[in-house]
Backbone as JSON, one array per atom type, in Angstrom:
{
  "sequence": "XXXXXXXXXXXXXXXXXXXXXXXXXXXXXXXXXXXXXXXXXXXXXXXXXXXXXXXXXXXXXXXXXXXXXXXXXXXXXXXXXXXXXXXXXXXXXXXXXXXXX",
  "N": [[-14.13, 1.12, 2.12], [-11.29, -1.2, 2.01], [-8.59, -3.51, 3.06], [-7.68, -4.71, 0.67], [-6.43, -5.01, -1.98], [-4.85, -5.53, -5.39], [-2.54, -6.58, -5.06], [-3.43, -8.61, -3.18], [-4.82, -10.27, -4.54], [-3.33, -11.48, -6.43], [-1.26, -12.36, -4.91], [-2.37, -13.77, -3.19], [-3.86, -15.98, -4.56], [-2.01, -17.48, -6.29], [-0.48, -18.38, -3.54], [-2.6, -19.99, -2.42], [-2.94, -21.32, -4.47], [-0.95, -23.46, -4.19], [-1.18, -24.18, -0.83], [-3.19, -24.26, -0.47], [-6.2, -24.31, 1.27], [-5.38, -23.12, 4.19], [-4.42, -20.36, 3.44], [-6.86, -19.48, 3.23], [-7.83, -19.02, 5.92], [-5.82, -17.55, 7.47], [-6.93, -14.84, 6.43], [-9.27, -14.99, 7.63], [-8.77, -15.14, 10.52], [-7.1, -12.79, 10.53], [-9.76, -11.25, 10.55], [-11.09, -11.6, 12.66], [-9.51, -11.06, 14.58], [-9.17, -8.05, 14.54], [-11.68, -7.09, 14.62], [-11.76, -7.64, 17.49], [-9.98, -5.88, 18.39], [-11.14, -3.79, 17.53], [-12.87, -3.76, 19.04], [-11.94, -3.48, 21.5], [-10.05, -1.81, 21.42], [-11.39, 0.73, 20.75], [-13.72, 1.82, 22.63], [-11.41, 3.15, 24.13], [-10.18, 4.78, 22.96], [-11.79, 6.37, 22.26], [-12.87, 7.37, 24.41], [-10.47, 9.23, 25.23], [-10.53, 10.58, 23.36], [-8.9, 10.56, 20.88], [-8.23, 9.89, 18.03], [-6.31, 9.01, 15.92], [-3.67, 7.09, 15.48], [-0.92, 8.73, 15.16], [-2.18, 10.97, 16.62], [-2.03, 9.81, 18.68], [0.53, 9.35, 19.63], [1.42, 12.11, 19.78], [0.36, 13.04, 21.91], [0.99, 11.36, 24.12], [3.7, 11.77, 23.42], [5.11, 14.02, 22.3], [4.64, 16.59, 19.62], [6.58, 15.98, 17.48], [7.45, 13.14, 16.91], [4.28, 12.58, 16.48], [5.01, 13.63, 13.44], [7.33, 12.49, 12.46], [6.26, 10.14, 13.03], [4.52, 10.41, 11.07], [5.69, 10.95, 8.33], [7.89, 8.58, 8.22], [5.53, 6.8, 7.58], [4.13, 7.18, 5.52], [6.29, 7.06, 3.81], [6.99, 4.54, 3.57], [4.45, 3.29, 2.93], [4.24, 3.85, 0.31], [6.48, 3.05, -0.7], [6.08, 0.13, -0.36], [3.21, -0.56, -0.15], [2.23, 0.56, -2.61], [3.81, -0.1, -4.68], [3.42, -2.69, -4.56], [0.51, -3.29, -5.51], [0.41, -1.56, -7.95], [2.05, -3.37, -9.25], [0.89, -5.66, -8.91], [-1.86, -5.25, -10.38], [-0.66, -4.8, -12.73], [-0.26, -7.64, -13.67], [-2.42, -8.66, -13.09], [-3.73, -7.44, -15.22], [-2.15, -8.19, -17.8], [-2.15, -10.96, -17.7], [-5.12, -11.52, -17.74], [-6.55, -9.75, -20.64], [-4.41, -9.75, -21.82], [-2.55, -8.09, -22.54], [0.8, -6.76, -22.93], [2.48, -5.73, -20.54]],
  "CA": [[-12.7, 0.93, 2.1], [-10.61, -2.48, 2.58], [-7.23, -3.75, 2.92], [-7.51, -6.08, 0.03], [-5.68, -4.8, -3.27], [-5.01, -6.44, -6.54], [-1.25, -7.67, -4.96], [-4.32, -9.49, -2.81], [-5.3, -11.21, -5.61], [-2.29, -12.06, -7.35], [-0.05, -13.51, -4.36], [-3.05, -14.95, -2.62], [-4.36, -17.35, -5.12], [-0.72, -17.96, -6.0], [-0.26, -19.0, -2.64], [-3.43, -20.89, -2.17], [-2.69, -23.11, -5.73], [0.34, -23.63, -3.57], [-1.01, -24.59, 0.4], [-4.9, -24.96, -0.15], [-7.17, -23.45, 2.5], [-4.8, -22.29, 5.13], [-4.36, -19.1, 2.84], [-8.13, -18.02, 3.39], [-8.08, -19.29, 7.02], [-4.98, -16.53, 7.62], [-7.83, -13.81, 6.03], [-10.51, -15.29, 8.96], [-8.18, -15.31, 11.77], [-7.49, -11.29, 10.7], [-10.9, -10.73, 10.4], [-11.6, -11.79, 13.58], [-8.8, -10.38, 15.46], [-9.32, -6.97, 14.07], [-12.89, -7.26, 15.39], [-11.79, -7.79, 18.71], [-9.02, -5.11, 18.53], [-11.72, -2.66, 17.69], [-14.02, -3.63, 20.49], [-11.32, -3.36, 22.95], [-9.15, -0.53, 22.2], [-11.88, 2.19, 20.45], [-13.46, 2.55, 23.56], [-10.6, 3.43, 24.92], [-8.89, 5.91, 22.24], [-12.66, 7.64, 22.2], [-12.67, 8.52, 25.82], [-9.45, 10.06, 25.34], [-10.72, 11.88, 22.77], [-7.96, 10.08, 20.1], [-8.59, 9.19, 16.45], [-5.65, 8.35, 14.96], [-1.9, 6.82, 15.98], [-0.1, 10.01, 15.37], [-2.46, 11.9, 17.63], [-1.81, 9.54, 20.4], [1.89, 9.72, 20.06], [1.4, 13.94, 20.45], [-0.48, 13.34, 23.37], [2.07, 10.75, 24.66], [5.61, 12.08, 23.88], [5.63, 15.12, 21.7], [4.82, 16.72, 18.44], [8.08, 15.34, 17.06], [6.95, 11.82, 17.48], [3.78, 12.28, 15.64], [5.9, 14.24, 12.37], [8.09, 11.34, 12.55], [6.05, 8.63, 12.45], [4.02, 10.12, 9.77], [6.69, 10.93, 7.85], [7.6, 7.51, 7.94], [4.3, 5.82, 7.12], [4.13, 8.16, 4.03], [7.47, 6.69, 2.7], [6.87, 3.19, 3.75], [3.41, 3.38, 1.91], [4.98, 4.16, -1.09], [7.77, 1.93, -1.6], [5.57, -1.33, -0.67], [1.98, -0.96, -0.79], [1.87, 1.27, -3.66], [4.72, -0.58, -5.52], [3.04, -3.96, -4.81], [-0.49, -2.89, -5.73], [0.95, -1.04, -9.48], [2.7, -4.21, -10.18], [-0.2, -6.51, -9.4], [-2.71, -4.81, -11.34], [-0.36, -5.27, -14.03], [-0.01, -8.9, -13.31], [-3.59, -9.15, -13.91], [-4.22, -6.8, -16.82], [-1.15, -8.32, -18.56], [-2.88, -12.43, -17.85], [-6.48, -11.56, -18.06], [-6.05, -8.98, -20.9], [-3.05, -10.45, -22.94], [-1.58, -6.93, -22.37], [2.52, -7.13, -22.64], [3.07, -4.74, -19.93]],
  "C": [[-12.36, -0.45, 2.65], [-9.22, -2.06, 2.54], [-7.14, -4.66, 1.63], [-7.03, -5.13, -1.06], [-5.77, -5.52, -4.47], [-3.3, -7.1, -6.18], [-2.05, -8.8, -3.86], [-4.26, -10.82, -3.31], [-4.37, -12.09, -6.04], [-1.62, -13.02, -6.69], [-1.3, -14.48, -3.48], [-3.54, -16.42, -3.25], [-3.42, -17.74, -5.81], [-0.33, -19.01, -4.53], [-1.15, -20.4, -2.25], [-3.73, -21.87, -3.21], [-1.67, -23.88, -4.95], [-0.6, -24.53, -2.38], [-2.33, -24.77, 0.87], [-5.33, -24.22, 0.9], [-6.38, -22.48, 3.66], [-4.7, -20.83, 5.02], [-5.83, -18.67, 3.39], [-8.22, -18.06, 4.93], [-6.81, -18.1, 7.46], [-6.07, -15.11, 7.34], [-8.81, -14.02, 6.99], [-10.14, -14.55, 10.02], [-7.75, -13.22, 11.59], [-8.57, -10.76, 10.66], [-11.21, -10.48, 11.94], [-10.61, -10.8, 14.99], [-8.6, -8.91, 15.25], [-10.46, -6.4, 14.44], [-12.5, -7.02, 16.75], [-10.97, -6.68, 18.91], [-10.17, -3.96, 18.42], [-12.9, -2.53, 18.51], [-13.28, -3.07, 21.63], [-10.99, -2.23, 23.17], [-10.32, 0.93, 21.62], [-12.64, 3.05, 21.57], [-13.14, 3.72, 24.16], [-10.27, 4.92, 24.03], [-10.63, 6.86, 22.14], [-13.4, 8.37, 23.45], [-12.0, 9.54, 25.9], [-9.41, 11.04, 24.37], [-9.62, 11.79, 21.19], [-8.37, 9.33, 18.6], [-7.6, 8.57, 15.71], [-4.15, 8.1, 15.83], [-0.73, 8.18, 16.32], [-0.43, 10.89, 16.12], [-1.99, 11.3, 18.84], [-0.63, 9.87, 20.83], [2.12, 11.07, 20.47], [1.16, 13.99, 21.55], [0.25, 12.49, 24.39], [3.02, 11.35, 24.75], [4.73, 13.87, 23.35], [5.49, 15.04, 20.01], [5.69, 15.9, 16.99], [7.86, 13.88, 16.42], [5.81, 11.62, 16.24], [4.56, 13.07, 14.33], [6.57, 13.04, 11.8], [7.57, 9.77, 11.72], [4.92, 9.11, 11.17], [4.32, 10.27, 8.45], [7.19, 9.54, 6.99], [6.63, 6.26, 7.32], [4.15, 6.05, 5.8], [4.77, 7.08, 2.89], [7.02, 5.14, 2.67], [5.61, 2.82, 2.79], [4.12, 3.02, 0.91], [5.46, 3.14, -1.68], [6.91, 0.24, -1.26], [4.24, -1.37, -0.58], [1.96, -0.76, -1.96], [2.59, 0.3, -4.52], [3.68, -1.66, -5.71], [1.48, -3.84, -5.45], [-0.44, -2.92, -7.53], [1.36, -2.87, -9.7], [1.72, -5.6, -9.85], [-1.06, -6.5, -9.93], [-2.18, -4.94, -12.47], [-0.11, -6.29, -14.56], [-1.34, -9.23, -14.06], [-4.34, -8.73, -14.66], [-3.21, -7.77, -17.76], [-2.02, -10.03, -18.68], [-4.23, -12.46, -18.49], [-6.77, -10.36, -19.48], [-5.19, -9.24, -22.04], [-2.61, -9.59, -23.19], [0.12, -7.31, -22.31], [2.91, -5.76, -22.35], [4.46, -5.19, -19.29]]
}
């Protein structure tokens, strides 16, 4: 599994015809700090016995809390990964392809 998509593709090397290297140096600098985030805090969340965000919030506030925010994540998904994803895959079926989606 990654984070990388096909709206990846589409707005990154868009961007980087645009501003040259800085674009992949933004993909480093998360590499790296994502690294360090999972040295620091897994640790931590597997002492406590914690796997995922919504468990911590249960174990912090209240049921409620995690419902809430996954609720939220759900919808938020939806309307902009998913959207942006669908409509860059069709970006580059429709170029590479000569599809007239």
């Amino acid at each position: 599994a990654s984070n990388i998509g096909s709206e990846h593709f589409v707005g990154q090397a868009g961007d980087g015809a645009r501003r040259g290297i800085a674009v992949a140096m933004y993909e480093w600098y998360a590499t790296i700090l994502l690294l360090l985030l999972g040295w620091v805090f897994s640790p931590i969340y597997e002492r406590a016995g914690i796997t995922t965000t919504p468990q911590f919030l249960e174990r912090r506030f209240n049921s409620h809390c995690r419902t809430y925010l996954s609720i939220i994540t759900c919808i938020m998904y939806i309307m902009t990964k998913m959207s942006a994803s669908i409509y860059g895959g069709a970006v580059i079926l429709s170029s590479s392809l000569g599809w007239d989606l």
